[in-house]
CSV table of C-alpha atoms and ligand atoms in Angstrom, one decimal:
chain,number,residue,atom,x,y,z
A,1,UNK,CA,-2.8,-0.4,-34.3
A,2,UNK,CA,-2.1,-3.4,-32.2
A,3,UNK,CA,-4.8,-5.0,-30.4
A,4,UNK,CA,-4.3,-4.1,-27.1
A,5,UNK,CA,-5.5,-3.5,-23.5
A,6,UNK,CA,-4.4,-0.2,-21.7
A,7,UNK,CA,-4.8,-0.9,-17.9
A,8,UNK,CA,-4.8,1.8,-15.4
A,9,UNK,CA,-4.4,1.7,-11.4
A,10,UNK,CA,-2.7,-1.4,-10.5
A,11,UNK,CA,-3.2,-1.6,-6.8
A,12,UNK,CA,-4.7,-4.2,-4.8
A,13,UNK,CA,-7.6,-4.9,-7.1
A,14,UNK,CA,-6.1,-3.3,-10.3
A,15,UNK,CA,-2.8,-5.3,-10.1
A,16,UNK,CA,-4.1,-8.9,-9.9
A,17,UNK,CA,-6.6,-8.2,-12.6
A,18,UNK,CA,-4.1,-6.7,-14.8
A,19,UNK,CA,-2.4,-10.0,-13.9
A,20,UNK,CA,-5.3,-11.9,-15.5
A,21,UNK,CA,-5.4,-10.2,-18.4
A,22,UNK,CA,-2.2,-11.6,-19.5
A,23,UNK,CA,-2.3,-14.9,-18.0
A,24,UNK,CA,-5.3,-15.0,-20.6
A,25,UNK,CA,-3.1,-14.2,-23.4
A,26,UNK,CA,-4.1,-10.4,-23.8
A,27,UNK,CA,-1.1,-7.9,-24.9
A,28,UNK,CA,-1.4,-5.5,-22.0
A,29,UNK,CA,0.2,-1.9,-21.6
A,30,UNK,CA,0.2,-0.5,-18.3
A,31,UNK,CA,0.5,2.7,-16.0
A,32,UNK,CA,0.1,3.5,-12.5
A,33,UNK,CA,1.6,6.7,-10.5
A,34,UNK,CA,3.5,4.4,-8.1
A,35,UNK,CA,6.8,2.8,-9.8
A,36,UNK,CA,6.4,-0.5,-7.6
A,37,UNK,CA,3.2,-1.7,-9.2
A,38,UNK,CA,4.3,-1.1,-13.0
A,39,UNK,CA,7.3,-3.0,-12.1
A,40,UNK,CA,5.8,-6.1,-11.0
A,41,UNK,CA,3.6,-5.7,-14.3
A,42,UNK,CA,6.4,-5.6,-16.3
A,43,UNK,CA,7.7,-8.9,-14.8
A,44,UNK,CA,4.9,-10.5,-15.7
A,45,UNK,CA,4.6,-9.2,-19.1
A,46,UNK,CA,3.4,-6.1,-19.5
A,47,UNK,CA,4.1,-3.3,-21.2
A,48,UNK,CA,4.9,0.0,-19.2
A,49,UNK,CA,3.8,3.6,-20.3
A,50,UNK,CA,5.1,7.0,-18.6
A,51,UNK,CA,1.3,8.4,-18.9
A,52,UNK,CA,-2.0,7.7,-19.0
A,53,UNK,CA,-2.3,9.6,-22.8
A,54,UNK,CA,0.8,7.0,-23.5
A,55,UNK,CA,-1.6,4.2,-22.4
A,56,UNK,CA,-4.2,5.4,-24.6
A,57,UNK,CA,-2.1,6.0,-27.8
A,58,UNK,CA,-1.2,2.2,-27.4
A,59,UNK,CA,-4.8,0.9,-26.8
A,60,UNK,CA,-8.3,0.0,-28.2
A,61,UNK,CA,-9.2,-1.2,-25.0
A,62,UNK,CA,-9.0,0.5,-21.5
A,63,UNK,CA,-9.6,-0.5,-17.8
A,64,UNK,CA,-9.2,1.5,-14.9
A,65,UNK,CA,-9.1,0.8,-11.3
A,66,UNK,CA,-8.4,4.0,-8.9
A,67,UNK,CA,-9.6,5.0,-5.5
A,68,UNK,CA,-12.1,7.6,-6.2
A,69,UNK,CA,-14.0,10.1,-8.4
A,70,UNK,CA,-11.0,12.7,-8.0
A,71,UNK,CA,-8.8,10.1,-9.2
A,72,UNK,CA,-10.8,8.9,-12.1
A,73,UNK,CA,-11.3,12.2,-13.3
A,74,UNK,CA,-7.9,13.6,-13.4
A,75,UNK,CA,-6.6,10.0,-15.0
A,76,UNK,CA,-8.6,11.4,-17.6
A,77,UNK,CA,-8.9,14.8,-18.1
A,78,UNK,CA,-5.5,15.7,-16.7
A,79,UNK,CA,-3.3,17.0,-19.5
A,80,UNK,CA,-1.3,13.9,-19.9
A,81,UNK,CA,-4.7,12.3,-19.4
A,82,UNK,CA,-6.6,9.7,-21.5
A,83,UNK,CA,-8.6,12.1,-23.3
A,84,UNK,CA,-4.8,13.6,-25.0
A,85,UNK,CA,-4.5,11.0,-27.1
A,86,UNK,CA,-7.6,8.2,-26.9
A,87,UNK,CA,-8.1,7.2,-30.8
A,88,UNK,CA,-11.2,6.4,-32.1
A,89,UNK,CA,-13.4,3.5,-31.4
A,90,UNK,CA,-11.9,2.7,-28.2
A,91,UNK,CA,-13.9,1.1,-25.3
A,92,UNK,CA,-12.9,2.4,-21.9
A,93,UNK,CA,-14.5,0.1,-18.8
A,94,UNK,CA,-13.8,2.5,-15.3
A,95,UNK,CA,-13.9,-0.6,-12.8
A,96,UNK,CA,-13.4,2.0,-10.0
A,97,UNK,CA,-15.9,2.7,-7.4
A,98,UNK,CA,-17.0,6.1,-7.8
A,99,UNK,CA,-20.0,8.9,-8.3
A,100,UNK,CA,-22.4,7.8,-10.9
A,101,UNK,CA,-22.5,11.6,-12.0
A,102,UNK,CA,-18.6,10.7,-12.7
A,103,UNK,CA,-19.2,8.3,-14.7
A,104,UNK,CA,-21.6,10.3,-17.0
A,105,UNK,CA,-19.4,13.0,-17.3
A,106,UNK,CA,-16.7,11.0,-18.8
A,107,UNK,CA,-19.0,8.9,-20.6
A,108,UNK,CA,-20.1,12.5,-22.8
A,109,UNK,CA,-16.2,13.4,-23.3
A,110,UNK,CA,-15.9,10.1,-24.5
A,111,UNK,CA,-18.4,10.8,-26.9
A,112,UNK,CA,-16.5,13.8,-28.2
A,113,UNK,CA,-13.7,11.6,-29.0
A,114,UNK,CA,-15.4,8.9,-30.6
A,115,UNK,CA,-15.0,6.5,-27.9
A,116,UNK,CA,-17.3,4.5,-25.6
A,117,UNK,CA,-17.2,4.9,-21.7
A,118,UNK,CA,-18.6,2.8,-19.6
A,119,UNK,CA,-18.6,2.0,-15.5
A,120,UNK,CA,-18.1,-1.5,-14.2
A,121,UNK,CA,-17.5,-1.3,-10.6
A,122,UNK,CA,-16.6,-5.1,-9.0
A,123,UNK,CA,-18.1,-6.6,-6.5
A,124,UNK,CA,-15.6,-9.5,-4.8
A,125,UNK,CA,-12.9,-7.9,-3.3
A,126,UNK,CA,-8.9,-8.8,-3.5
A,127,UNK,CA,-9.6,-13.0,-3.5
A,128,UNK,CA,-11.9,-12.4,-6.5
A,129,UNK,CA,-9.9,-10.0,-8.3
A,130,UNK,CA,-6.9,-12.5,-7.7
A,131,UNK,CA,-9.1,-15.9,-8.4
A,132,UNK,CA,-10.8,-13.9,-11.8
A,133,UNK,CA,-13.9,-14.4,-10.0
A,134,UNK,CA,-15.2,-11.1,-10.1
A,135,UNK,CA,-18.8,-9.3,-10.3
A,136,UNK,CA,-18.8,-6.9,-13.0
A,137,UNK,CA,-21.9,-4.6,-12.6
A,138,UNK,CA,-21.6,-2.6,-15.8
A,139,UNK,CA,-23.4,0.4,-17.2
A,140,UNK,CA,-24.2,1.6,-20.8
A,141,UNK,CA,-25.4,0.7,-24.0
A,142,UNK,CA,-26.6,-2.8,-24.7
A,143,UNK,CA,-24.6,-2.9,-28.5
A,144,UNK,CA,-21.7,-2.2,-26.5
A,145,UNK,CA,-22.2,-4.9,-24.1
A,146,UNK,CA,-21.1,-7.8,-25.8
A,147,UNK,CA,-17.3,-6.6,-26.5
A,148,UNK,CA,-17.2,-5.4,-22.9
A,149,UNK,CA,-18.6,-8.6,-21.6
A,150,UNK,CA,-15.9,-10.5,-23.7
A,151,UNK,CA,-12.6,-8.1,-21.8
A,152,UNK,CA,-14.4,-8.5,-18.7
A,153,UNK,CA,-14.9,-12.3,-18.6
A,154,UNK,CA,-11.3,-12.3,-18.4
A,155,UNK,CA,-11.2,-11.0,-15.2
A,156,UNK,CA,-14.9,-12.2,-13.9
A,157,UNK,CA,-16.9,-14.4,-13.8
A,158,UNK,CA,-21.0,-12.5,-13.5
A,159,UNK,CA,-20.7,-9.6,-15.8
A,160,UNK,CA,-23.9,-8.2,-15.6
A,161,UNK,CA,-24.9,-5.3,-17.6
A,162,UNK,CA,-27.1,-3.0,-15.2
A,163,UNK,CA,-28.6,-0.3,-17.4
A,164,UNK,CA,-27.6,2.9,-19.3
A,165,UNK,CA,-24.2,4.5,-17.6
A,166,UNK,CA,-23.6,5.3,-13.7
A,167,UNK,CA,-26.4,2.2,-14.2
A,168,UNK,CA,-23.8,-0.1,-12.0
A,169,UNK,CA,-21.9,2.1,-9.7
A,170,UNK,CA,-25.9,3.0,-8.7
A,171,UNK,CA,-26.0,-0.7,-7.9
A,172,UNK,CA,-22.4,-1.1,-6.3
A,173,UNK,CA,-23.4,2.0,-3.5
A,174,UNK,CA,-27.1,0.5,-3.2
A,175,UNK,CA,-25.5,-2.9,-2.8
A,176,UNK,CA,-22.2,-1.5,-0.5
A,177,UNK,CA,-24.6,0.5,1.8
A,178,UNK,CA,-27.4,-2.9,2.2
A,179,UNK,CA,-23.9,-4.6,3.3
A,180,UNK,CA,-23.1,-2.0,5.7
A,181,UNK,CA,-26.4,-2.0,7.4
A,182,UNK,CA,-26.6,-5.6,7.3
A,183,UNK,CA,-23.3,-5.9,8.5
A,184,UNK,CA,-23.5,-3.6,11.4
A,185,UNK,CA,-27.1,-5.2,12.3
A,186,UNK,CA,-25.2,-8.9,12.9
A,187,UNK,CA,-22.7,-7.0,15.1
A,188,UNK,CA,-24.6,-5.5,17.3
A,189,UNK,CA,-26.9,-8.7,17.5
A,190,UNK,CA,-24.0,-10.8,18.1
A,191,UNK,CA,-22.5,-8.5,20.7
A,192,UNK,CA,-25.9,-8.2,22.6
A,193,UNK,CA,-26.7,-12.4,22.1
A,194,UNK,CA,-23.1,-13.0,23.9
A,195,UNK,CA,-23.7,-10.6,27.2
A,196,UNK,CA,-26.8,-12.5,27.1
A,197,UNK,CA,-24.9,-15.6,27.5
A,198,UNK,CA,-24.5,-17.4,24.5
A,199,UNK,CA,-22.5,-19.5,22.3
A,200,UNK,CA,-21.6,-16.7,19.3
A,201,UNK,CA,-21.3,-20.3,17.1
A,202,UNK,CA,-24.6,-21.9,18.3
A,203,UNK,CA,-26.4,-18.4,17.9
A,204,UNK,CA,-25.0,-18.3,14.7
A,205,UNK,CA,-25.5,-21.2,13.3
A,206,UNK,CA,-29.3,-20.7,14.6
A,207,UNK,CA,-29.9,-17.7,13.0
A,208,UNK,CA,-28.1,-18.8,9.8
A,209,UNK,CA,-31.3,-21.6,9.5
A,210,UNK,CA,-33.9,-18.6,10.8
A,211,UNK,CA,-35.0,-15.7,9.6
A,212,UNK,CA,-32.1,-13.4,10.5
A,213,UNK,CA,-30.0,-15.4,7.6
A,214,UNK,CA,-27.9,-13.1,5.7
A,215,UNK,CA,-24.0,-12.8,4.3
A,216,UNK,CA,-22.7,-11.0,7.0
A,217,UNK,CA,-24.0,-13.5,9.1
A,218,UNK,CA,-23.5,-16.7,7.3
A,219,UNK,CA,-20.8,-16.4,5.1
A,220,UNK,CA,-18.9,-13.3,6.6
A,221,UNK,CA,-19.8,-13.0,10.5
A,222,UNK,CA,-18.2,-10.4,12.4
A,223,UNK,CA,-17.3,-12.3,15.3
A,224,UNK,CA,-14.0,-14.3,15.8
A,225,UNK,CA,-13.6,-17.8,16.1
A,226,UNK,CA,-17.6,-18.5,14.5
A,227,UNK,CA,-16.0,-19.0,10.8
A,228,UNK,CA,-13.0,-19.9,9.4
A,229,UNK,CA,-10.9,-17.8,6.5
A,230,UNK,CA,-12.8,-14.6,6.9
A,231,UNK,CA,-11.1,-11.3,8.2
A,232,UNK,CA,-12.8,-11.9,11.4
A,233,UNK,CA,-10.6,-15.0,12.1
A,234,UNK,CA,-7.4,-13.1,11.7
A,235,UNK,CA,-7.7,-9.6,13.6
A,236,UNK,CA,-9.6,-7.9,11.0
A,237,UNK,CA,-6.8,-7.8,8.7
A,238,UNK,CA,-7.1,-7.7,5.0
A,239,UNK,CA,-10.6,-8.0,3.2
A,240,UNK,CA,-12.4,-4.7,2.7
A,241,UNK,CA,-11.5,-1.7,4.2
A,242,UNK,CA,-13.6,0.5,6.3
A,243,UNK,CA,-12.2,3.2,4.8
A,244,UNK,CA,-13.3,1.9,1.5
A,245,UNK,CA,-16.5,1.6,2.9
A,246,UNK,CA,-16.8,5.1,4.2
A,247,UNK,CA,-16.2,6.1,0.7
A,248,UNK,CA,-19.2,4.3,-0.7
A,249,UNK,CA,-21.8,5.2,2.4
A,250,UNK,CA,-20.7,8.8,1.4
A,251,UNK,CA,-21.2,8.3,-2.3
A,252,UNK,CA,-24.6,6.6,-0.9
A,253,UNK,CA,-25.7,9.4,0.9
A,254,UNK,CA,-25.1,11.6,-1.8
A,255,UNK,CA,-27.4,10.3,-4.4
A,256,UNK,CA,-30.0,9.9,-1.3
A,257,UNK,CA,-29.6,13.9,-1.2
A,258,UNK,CA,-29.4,13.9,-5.0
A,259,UNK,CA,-32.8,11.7,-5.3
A,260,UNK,CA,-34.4,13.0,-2.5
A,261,UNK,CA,-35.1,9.6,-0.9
A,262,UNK,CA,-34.9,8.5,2.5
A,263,UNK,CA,-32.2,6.4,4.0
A,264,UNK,CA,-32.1,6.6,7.7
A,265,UNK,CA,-30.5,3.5,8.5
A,266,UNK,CA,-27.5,4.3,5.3
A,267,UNK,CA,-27.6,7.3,7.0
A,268,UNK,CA,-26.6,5.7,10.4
A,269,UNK,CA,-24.6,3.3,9.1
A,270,UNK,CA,-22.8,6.2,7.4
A,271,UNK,CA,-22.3,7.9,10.4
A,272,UNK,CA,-21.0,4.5,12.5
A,273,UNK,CA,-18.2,4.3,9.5
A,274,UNK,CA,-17.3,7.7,10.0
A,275,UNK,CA,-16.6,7.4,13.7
A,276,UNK,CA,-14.7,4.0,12.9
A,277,UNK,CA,-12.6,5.1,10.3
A,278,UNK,CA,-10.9,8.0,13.2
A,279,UNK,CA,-9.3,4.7,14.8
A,280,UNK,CA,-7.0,2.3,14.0
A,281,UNK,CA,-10.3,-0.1,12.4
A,282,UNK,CA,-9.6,2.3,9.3
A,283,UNK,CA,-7.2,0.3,8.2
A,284,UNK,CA,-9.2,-2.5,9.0
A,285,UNK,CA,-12.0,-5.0,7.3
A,286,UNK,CA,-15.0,-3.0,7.0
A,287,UNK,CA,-16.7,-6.5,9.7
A,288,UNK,CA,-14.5,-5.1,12.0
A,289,UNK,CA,-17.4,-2.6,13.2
A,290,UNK,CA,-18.1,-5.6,15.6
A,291,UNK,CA,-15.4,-4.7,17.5
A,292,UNK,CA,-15.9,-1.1,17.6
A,293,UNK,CA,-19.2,-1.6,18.7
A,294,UNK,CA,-17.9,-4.4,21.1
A,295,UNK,CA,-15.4,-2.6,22.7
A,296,UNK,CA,-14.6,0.9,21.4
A,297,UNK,CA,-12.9,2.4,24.1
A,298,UNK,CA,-10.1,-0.6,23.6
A,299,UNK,CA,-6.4,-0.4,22.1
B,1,NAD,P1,-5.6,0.7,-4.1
B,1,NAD,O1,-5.5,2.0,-3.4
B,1,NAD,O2,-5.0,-0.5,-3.7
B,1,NAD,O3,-5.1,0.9,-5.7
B,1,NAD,C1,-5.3,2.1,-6.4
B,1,NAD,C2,-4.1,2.3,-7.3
B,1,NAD,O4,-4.3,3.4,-8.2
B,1,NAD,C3,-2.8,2.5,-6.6
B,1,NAD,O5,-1.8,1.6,-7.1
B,1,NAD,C4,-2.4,4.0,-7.0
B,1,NAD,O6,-1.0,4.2,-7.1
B,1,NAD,C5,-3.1,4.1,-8.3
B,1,NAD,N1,-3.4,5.5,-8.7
B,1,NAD,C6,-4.0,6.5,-8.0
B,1,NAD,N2,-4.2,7.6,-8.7
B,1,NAD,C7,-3.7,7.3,-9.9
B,1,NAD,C8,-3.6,8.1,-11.2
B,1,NAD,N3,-4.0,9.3,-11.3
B,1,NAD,N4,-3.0,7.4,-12.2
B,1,NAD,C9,-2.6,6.2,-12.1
B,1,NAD,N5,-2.6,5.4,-11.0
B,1,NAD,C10,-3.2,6.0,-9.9
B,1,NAD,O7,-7.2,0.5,-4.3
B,1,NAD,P2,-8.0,-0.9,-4.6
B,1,NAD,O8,-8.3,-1.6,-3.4
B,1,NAD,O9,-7.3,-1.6,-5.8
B,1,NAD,O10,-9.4,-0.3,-5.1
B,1,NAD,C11,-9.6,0.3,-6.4
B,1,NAD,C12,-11.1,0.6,-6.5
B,1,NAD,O11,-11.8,-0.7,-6.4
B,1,NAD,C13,-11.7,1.5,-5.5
B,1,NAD,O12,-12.7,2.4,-6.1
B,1,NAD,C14,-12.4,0.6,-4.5
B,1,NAD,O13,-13.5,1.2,-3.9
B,1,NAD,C15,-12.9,-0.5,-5.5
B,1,NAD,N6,-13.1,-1.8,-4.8
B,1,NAD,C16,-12.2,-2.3,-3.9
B,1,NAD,C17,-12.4,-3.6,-3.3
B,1,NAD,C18,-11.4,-4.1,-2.3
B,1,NAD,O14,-11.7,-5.1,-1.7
B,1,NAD,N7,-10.2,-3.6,-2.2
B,1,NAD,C19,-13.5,-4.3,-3.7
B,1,NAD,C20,-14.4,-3.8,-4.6
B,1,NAD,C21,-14.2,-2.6,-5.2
């Protein structure tokens, strides 16, 4: 068998990554439901299989990157699913962002098959995944680490190995649902320090040298026209969606049930997404909250 990478889900994260992979000289064979995305692999070098099985029967390596748990479970379980046909010794890395419990489950039917599973969601979003910049938050066993961390540095550039598996999507929701609350918290601050009557760039470039310091405010703020090259600046568009973020408050207040532990602002900030994600802000950045909060009852 070939050395070679299997890569599967080749959307906005998956195809730029997949992208990286050859750029750094790996042999790459690729799948993805839409016929779009495998074409533009295949222009840039890459290998195109009719299945995810096919992708496996070609591989000792495999990445995914798909939506959600549901998607990550039928790539594969289905019955043209990874699982068919994964040989021996392979090492699968699911980069998606999904339920930790997910995670475990196909990390045991790996097991069956003599393979290794283990989760490395990103943290970066679509400039990282394009630049190979990427946080890699992985989970599983530390003699594994070393081959994943050598795929992975292809595509990233902190690859970080969290604990056992589900060990870094537990990370990526903690860390996605901080953001949220942080991110709503400089909103609503802004928002109430302009109908006070400030400057939104002299309050925030006060608070960025005080203690309300924080990404969303300093390196991310919500509000148009404080920084430059952030999704803010250019109606909210691109960046990372508040749909996307729904999805990982949900899979937050989940484990919260799960663990039994509270969250009353994740739980809030949950809630806040949820209403957002019913307007046109679904298809938005995820800072666009500021406007929702702003001005709901606009456009
Ligand atoms: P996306 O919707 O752009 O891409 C997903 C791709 O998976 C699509 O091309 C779709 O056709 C494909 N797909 C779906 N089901 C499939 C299946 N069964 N078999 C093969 N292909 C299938 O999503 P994305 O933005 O690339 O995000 C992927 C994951 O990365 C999500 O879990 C997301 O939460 C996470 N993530 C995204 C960002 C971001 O900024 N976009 C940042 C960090 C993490």
């Amino acid at each position: 068998r070939q050395a070679k990478v299997g890569f599967i889900g080749l959307g906005l994260m998956g195809g730029p990554m997949a992208v990286n992979l050859i750029q750094k000289g790996h042999s790459v064979v690729v799948y993805d439901l839409s016929s779009k995305a495998t074409e533009h692999l295949q222009d840039e070098g890459a290998e195109v299989a009719k299945s995810p099985a096919e992708v496996a029967s070609k591989a000792d390596r495999i990445i995914s990157m798909l939506p959600n748990s549901e998607h990550v479970r039928t790539c594969y379980t289905a019955d043209d699913g990874v699982f068919q046909s994964v040989l021996a010794g392979t090492l699968i890395l699911d980069s998606s962002t999904i339920d930790p419990n997910v995670s475990k489950e196909m990390a045991a039917l790996a097991v069956k098959k003599g393979a290794v599973f283990m989760d490395a969601p990103v943290s970066g979003g679509v400039p990282a995944a394009k630049g190979g910049t990427l946080t890699f938050m992985v989970g599983g066993e530390e003699q594994e680490f070393e081959a994943a961390r050598e795929l992975l540095s292809a595509m990233g550039k902190n690859i970080v190995l969290c604990g056992r598996v589900g060990s870094g999507q537990a990370v990526k929701i903690c860390n996605n649902m901080l953001l949220a609350i942080t991110m709503i918290g400089v909103s609503e601050t802004m928002n109430l320090g302009m109908r006070l009557g400030l400057d939104p760039k002299v309050m925030a470039g006060t608070i960025n040298t005080a203690t309300g310091r924080c990404w969303s405010s300093d390196t991310y703020n919500p509000v148009p026209g404080v920084l430059p090259n952030v999704p803010s600046a250019n109606d909210y568009q691109g960046g990372f969606l508040t749909a996307l973020m729904l999805k990982d408050l949900g899979l937050a207040q989940n484990a919260a049930i799960a663990t039994n532990s509270p969250t009353p602002l994740g739980a809030v900030a949950h809630q806040i997404y949820k209403l957002m994600s019913n307007t046109y802000l679904s298809e938005r950045d995820f800072s666009s909250v500021f406007r929702f909060l702003q001005e709901p009852q606009k456009k």
